[in-house]
PDB file of C-alpha atoms and ligand atoms in Angstrom:
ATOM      1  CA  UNK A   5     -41.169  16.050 -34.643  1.00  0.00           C
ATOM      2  CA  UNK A   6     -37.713  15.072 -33.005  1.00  0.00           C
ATOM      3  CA  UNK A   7     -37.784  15.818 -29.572  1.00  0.00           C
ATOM      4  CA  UNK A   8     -34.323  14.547 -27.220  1.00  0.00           C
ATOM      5  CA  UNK A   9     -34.625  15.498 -24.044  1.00  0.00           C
ATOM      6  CA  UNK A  10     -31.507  15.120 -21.340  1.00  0.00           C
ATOM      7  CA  UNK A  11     -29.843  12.732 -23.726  1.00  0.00           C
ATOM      8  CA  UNK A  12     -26.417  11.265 -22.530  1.00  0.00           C
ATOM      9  CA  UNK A  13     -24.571   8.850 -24.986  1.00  0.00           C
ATOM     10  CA  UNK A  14     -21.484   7.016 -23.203  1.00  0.00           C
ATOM     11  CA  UNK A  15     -18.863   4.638 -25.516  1.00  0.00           C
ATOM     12  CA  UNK A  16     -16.916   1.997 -23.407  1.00  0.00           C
ATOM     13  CA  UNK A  17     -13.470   1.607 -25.463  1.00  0.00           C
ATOM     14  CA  UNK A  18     -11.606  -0.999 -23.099  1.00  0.00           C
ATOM     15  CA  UNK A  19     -11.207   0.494 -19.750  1.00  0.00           C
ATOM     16  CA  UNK A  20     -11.887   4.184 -21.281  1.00  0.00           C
ATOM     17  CA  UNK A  21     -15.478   5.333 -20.719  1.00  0.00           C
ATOM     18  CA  UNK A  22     -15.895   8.325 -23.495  1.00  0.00           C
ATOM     19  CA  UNK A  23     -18.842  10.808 -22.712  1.00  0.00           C
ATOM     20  CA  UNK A  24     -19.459  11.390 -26.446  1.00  0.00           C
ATOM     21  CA  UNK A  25     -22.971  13.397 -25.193  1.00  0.00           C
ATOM     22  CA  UNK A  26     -23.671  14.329 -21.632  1.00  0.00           C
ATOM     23  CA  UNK A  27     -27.243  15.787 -21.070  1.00  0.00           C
ATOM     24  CA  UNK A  28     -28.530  17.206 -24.176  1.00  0.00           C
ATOM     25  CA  UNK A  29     -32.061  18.479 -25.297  1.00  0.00           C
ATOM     26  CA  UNK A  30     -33.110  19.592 -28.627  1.00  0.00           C
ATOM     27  CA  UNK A  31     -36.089  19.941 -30.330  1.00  0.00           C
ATOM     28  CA  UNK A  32     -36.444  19.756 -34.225  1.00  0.00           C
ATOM     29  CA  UNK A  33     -39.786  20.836 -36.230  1.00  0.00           C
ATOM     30  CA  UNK A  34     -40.339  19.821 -39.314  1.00  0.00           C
ATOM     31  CA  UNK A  35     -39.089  21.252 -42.725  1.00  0.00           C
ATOM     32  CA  UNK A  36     -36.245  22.688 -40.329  1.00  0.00           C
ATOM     33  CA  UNK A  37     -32.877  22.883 -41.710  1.00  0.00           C
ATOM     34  CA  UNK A  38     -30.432  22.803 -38.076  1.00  0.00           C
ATOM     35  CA  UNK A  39     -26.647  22.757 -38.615  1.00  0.00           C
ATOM     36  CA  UNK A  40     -24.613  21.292 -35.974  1.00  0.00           C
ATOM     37  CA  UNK A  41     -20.983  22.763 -35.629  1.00  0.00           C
ATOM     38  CA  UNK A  42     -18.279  22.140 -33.281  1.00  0.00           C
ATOM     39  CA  UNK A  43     -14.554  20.550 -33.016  1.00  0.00           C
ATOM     40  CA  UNK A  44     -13.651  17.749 -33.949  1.00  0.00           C
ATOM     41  CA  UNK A  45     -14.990  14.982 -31.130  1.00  0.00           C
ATOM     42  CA  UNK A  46     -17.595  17.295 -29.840  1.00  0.00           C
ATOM     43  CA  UNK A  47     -20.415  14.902 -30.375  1.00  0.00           C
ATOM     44  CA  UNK A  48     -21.823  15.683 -34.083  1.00  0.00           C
ATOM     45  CA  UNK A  49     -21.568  12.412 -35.382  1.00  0.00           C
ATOM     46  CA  UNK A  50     -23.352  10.888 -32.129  1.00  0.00           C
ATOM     47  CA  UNK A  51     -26.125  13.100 -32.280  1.00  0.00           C
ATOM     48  CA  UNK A  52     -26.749  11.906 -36.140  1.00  0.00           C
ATOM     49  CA  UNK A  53     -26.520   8.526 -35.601  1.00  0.00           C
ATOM     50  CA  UNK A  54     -28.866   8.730 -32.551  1.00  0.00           C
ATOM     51  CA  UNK A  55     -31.754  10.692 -34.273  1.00  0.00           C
ATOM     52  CA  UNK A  56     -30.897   8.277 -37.093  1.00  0.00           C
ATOM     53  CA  UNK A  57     -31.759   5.491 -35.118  1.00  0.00           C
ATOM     54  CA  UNK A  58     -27.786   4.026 -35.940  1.00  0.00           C
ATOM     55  CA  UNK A  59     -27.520   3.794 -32.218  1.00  0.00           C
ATOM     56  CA  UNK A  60     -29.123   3.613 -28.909  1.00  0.00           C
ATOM     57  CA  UNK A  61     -28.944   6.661 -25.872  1.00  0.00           C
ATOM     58  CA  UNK A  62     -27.257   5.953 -22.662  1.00  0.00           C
ATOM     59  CA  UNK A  63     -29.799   7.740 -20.753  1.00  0.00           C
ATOM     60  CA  UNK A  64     -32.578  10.247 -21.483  1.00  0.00           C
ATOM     61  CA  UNK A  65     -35.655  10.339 -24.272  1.00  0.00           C
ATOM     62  CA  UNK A  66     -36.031  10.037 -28.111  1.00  0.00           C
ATOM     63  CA  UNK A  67     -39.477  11.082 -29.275  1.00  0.00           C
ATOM     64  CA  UNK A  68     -39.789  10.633 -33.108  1.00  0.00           C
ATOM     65  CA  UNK A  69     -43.813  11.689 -34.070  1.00  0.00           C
ATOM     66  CA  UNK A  70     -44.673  12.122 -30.344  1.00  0.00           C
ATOM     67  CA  UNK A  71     -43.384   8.075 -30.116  1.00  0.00           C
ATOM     68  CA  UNK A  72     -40.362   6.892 -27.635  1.00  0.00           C
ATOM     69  CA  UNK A  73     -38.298   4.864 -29.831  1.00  0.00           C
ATOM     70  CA  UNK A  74     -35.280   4.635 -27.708  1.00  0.00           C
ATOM     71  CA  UNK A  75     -36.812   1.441 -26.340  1.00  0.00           C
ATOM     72  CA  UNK A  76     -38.192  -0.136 -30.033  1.00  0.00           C
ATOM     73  CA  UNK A  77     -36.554  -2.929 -30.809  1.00  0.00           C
ATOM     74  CA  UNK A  78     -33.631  -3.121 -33.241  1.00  0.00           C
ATOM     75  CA  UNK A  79     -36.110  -4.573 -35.933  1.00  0.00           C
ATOM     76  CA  UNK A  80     -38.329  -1.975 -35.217  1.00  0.00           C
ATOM     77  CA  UNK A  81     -35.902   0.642 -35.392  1.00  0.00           C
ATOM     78  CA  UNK A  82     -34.320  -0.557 -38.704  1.00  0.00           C
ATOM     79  CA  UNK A  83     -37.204  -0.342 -40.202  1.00  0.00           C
ATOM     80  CA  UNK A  84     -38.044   3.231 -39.031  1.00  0.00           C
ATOM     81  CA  UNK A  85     -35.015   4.391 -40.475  1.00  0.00           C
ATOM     82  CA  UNK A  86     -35.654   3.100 -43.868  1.00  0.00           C
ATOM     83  CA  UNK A  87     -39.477   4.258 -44.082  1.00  0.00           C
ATOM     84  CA  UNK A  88     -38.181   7.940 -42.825  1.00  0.00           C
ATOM     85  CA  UNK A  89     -34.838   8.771 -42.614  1.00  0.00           C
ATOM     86  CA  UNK A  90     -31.716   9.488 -45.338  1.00  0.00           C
ATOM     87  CA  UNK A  91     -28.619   9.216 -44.530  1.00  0.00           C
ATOM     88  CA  UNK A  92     -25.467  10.973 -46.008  1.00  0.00           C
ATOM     89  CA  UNK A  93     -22.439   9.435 -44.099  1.00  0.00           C
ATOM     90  CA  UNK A  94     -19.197  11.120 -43.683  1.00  0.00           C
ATOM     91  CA  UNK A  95     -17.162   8.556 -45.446  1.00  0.00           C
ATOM     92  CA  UNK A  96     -19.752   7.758 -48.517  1.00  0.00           C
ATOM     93  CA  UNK A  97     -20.362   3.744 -47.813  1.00  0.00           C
ATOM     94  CA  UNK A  98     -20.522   2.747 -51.331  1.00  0.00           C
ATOM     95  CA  UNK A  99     -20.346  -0.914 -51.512  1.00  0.00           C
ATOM     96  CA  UNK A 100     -17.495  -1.560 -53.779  1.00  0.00           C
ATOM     97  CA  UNK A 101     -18.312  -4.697 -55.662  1.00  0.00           C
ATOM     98  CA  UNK A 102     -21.534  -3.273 -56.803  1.00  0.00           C
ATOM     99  CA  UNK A 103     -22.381  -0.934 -59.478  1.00  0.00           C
ATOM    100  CA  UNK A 104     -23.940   2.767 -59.005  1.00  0.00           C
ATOM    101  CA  UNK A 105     -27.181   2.014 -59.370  1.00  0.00           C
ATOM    102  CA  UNK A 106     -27.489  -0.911 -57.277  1.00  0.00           C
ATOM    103  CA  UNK A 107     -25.704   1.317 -54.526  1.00  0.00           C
ATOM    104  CA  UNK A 108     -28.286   3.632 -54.777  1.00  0.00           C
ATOM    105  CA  UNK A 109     -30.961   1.067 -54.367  1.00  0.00           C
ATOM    106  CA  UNK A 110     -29.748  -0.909 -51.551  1.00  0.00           C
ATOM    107  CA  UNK A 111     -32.539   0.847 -49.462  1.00  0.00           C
ATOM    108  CA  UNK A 112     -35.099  -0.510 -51.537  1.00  0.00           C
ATOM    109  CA  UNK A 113     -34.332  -4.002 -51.319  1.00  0.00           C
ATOM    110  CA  UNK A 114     -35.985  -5.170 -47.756  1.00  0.00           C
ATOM    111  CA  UNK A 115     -39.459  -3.500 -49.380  1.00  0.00           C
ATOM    112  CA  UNK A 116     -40.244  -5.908 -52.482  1.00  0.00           C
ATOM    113  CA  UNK A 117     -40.518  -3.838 -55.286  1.00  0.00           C
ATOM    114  CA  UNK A 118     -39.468  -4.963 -58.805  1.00  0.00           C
ATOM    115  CA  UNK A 119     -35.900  -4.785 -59.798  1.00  0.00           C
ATOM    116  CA  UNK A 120     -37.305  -2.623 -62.783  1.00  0.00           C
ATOM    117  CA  UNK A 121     -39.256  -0.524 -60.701  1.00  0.00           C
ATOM    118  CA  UNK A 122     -35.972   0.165 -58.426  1.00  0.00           C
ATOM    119  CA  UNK A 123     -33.672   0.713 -61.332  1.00  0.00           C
ATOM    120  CA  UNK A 124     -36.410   2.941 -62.900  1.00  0.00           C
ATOM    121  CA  UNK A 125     -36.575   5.101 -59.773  1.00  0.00           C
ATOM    122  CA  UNK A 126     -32.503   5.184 -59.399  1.00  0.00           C
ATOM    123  CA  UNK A 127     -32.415   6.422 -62.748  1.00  0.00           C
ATOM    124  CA  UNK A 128     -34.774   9.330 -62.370  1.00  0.00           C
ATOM    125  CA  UNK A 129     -32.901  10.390 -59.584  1.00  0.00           C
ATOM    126  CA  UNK A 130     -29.285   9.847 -60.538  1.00  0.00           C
ATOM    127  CA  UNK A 131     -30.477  12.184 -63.464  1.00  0.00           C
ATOM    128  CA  UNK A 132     -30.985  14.794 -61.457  1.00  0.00           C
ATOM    129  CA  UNK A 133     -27.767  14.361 -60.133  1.00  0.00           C
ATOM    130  CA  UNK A 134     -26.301  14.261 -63.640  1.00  0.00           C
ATOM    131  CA  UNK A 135     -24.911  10.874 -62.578  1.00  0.00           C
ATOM    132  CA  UNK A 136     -27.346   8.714 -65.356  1.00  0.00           C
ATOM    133  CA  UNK A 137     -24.643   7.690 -67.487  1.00  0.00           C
ATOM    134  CA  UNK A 138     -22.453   6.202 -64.491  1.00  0.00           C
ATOM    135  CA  UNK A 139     -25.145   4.086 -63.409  1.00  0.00           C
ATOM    136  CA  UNK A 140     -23.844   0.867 -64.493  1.00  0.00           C
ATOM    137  CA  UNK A 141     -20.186   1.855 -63.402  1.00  0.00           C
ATOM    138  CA  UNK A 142     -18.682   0.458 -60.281  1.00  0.00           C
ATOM    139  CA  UNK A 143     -18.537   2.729 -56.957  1.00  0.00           C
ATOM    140  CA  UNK A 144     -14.844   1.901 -57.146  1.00  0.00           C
ATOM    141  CA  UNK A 145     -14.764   3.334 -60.709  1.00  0.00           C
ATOM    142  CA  UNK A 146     -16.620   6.818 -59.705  1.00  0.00           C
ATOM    143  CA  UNK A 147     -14.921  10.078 -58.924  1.00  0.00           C
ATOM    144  CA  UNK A 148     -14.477  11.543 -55.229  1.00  0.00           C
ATOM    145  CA  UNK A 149     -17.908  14.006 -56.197  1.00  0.00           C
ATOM    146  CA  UNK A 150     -19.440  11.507 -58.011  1.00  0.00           C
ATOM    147  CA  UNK A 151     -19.627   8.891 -55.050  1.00  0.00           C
ATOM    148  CA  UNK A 152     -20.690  12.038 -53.128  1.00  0.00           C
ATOM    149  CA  UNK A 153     -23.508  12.349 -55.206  1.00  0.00           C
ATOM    150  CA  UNK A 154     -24.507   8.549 -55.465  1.00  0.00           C
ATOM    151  CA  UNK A 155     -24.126   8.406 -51.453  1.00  0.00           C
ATOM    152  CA  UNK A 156     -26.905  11.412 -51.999  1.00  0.00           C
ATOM    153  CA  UNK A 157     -29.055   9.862 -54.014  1.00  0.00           C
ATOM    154  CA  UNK A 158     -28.762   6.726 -51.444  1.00  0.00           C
ATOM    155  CA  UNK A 159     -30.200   8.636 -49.138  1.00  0.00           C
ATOM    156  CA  UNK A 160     -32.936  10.154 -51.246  1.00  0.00           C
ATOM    157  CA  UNK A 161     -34.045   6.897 -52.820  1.00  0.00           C
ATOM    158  CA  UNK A 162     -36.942   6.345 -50.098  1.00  0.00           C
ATOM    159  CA  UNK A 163     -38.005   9.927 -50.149  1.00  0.00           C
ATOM    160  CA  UNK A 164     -37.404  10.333 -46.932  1.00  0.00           C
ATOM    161  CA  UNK A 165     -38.666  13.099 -44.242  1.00  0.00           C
ATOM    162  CA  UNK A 166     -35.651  13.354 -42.534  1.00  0.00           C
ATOM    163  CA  UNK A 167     -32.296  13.963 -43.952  1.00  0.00           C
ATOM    164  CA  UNK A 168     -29.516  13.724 -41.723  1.00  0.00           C
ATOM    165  CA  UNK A 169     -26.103  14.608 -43.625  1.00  0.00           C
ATOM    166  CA  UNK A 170     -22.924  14.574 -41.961  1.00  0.00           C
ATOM    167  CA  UNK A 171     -20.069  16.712 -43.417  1.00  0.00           C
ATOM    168  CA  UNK A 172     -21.557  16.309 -46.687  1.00  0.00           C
ATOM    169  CA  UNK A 173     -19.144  18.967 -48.445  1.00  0.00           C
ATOM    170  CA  UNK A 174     -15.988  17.796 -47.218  1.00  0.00           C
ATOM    171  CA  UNK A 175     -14.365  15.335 -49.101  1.00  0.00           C
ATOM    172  CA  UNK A 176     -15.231  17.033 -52.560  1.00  0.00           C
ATOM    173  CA  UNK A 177     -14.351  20.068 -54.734  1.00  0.00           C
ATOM    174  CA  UNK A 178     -16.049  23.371 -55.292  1.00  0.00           C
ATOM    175  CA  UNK A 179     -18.043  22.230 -58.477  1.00  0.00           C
ATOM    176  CA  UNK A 180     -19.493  19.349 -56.127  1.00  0.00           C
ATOM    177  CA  UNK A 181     -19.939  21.663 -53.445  1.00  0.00           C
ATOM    178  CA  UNK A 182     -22.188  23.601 -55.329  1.00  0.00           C
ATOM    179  CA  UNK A 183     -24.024  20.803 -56.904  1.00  0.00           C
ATOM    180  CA  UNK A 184     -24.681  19.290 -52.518  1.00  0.00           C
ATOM    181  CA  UNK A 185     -25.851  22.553 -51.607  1.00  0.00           C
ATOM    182  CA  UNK A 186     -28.129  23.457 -54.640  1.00  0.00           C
ATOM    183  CA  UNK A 187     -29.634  19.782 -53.623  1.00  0.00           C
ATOM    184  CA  UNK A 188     -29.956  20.744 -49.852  1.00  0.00           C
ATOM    185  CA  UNK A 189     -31.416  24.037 -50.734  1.00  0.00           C
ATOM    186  CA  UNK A 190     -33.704  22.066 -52.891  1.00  0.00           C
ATOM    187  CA  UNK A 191     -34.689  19.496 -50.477  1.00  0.00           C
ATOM    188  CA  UNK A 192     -35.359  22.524 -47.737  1.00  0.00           C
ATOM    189  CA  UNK A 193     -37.823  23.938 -50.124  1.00  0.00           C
ATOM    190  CA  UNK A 194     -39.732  20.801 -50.236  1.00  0.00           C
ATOM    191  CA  UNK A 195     -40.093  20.896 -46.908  1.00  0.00           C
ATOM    192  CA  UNK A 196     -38.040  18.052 -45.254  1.00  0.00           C
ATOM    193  CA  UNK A 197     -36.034  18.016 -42.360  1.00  0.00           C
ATOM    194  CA  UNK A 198     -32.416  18.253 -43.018  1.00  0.00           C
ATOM    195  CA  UNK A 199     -29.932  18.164 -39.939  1.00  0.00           C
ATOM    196  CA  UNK A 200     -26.491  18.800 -41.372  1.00  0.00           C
ATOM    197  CA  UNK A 201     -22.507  18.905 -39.640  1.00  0.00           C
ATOM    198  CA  UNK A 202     -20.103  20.387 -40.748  1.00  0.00           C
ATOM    199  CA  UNK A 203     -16.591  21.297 -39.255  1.00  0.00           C
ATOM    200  CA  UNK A 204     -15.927  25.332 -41.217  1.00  0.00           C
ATOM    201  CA  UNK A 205     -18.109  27.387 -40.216  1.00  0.00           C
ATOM    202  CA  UNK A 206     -17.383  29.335 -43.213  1.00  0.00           C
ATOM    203  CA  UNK A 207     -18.611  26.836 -45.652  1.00  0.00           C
ATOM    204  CA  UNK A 208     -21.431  28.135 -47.739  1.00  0.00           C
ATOM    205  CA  UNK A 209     -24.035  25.135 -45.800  1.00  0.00           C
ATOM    206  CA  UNK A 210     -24.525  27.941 -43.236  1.00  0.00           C
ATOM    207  CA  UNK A 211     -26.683  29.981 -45.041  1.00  0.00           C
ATOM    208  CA  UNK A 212     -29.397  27.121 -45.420  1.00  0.00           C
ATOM    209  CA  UNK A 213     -30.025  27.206 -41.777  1.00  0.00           C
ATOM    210  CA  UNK A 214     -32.836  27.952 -39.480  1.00  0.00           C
ATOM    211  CA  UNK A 215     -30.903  27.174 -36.788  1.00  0.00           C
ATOM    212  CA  UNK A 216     -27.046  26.529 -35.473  1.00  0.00           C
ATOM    213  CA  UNK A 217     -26.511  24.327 -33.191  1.00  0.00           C
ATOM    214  CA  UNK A 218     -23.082  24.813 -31.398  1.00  0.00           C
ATOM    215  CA  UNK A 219     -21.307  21.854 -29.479  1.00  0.00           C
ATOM    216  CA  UNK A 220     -18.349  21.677 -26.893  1.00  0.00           C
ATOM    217  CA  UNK A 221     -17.137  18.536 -25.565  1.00  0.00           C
ATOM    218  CA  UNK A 222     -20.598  16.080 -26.229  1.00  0.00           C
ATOM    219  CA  UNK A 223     -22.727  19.732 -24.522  1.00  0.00           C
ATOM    220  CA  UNK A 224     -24.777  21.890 -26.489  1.00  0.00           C
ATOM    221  CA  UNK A 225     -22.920  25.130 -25.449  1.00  0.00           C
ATOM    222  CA  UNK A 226     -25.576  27.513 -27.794  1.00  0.00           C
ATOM    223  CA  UNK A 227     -28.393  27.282 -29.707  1.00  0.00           C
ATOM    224  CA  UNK A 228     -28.833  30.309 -32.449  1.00  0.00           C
ATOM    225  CA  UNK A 229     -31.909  31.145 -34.587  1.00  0.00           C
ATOM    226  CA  UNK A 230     -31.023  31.406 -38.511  1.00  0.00           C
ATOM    227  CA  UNK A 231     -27.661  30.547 -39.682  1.00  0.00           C
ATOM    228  CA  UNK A 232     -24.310  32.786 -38.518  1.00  0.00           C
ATOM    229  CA  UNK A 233     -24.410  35.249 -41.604  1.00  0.00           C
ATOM    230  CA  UNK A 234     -20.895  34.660 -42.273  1.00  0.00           C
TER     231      UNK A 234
HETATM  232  N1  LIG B  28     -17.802   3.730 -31.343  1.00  0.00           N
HETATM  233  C1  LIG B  28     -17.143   4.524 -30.480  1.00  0.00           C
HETATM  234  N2  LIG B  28     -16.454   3.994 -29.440  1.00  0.00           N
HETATM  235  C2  LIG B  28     -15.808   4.771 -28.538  1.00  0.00           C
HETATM  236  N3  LIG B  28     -15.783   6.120 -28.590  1.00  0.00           N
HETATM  237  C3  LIG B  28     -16.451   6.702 -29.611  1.00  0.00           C
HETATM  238  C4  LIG B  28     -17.161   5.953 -30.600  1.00  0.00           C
HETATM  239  N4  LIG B  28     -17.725   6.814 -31.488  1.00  0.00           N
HETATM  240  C5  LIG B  28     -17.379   8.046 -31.063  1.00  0.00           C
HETATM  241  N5  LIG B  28     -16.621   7.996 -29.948  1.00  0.00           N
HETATM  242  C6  LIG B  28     -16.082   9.136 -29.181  1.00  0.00           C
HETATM  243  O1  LIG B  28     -17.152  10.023 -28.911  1.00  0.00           O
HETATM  244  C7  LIG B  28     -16.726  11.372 -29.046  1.00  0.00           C
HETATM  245  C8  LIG B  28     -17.636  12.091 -30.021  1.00  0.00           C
HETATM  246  O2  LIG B  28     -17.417  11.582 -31.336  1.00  0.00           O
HETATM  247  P1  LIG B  28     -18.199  12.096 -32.620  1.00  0.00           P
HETATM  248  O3  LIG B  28     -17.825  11.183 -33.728  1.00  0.00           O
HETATM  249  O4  LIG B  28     -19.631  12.231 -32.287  1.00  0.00           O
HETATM  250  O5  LIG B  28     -17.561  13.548 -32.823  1.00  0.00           O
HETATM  251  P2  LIG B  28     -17.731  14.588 -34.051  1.00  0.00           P
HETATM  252  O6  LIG B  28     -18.155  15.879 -33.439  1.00  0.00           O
HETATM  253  O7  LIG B  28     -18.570  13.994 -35.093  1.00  0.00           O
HETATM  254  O8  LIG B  28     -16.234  14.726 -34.559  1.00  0.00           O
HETATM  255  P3  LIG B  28     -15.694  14.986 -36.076  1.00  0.00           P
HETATM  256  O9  LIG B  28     -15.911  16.455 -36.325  1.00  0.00           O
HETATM  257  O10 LIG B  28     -14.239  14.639 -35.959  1.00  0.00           O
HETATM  258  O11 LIG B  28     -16.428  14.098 -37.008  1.00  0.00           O
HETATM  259  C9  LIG B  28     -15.274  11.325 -29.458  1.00  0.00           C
HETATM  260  O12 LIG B  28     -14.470  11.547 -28.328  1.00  0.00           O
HETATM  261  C10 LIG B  28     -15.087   9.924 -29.993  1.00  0.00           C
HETATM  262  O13 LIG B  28     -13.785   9.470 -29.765  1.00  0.00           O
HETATM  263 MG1  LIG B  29     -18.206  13.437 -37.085  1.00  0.00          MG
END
């Protein structure tokens, strides 16, 4: 389903040319649940935003559904990424001046559908997130796990195939924790494709995986089947 082959991804910061990727392939199937680990700066985020169509490869190919949509155009691409993809970001993205529910609907809004239709589908959702009776609060005025769970339900909001999650479990507490991965374990047995970072390898997220996928320095320096049995 998501097939990068000999991807390199280079950032120009002023003079300083930053191999954040140099000459990756993966392939992902889907309903598979891959966790990518590795220090900090080892490429994690990059590969997320690439398969999440956030931003174009240097070099190499991007096959999404046996297409090659490293050379779509941006509108094209934008609207790839809202018909399949969910994103969890590492820092949540809540817009502050809006409340929960319109956060969590902000997807929604390039496809049309009724305001009451879009509220009616937050609020199913945000229930089973236990997060109904914040909906009309402002992001600002939601809790660290909270605005973890709205940033989840974000991403969930256009039912997408693909979830891509990045650190999802570290800027919240145990209770939360549990809550993220009962929702990831969840969203595994329905079959979607969840590709997941995370820094400890200790965290309980490695027990959802089919696969591990180890980075060093923007390589992939090993691949293991299942998840490390830590
Ligand atoms: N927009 C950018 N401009 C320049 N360099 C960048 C940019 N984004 C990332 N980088 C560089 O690319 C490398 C990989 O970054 P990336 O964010 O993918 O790492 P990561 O594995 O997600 O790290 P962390 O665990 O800290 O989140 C880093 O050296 C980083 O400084
Ligand atoms: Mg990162």
């Amino acid at each position: 389903m998501i097939k990068l082959t000999n991807i390199t991804k280079t950032y120009q910061s002023g003079k300083v040319m930053v191999r954040a990727l140099n000459n990756i392939s993966l392939e992902i199937k889907k309903g598979e649940f891959i966790l990518l680990v590795g220090p900090s700066g080892s490429g994690k985020t990059t590969l997320l935003n690439i398969i999440g169509c956030l931003t174009r490869i240097t070099k190499g190919s991007f096959r999404l559904a046996d297409q090659e949509v490293s050379h779509f155009p941006d509108h094209f691409l934008s609207a790839l990424r809202r018909k399949k993809m969910g994103f969890i970001f590492q820092q949540f993205n809540l817009l502050s001046g809006y409340s929960t529910w319109e956060n969590v609907t902000l997807p929604l809004l390039p496809t049309g559908i009724s305001e009451k239709k879009r509220k009616a589908r937050a609020m199913k959702l945000l229930e089973e997130l236990n997060l109904e009776t914040r909906a009309d609060f402002m992001a600002n005025e939601l809790s660290g796990g909270e605005q973890q769970r709205a940033a989840i339900v974000r991403a969930l909001i256009n039912d997408p195939e693909i979830i891509l999650a990045d650190e999802p479990l570290s800027n919240i507490d145990m209770v939360n924790v549990n809550i993220v991965m009962d929702i990831l374990a969840e969203l595994k047995k329905k079959g979607k494709t969840i590709i997941t970072s995370f820094h400890d390898p200790k965290t309980l997220l490695s027990r959802l995986g089919d696969r591990t996928v180890s980075f060093q320095s923007g390589n992939i320096a090993k691949i293991t089947d299942g998840n490390m049995n830590l």
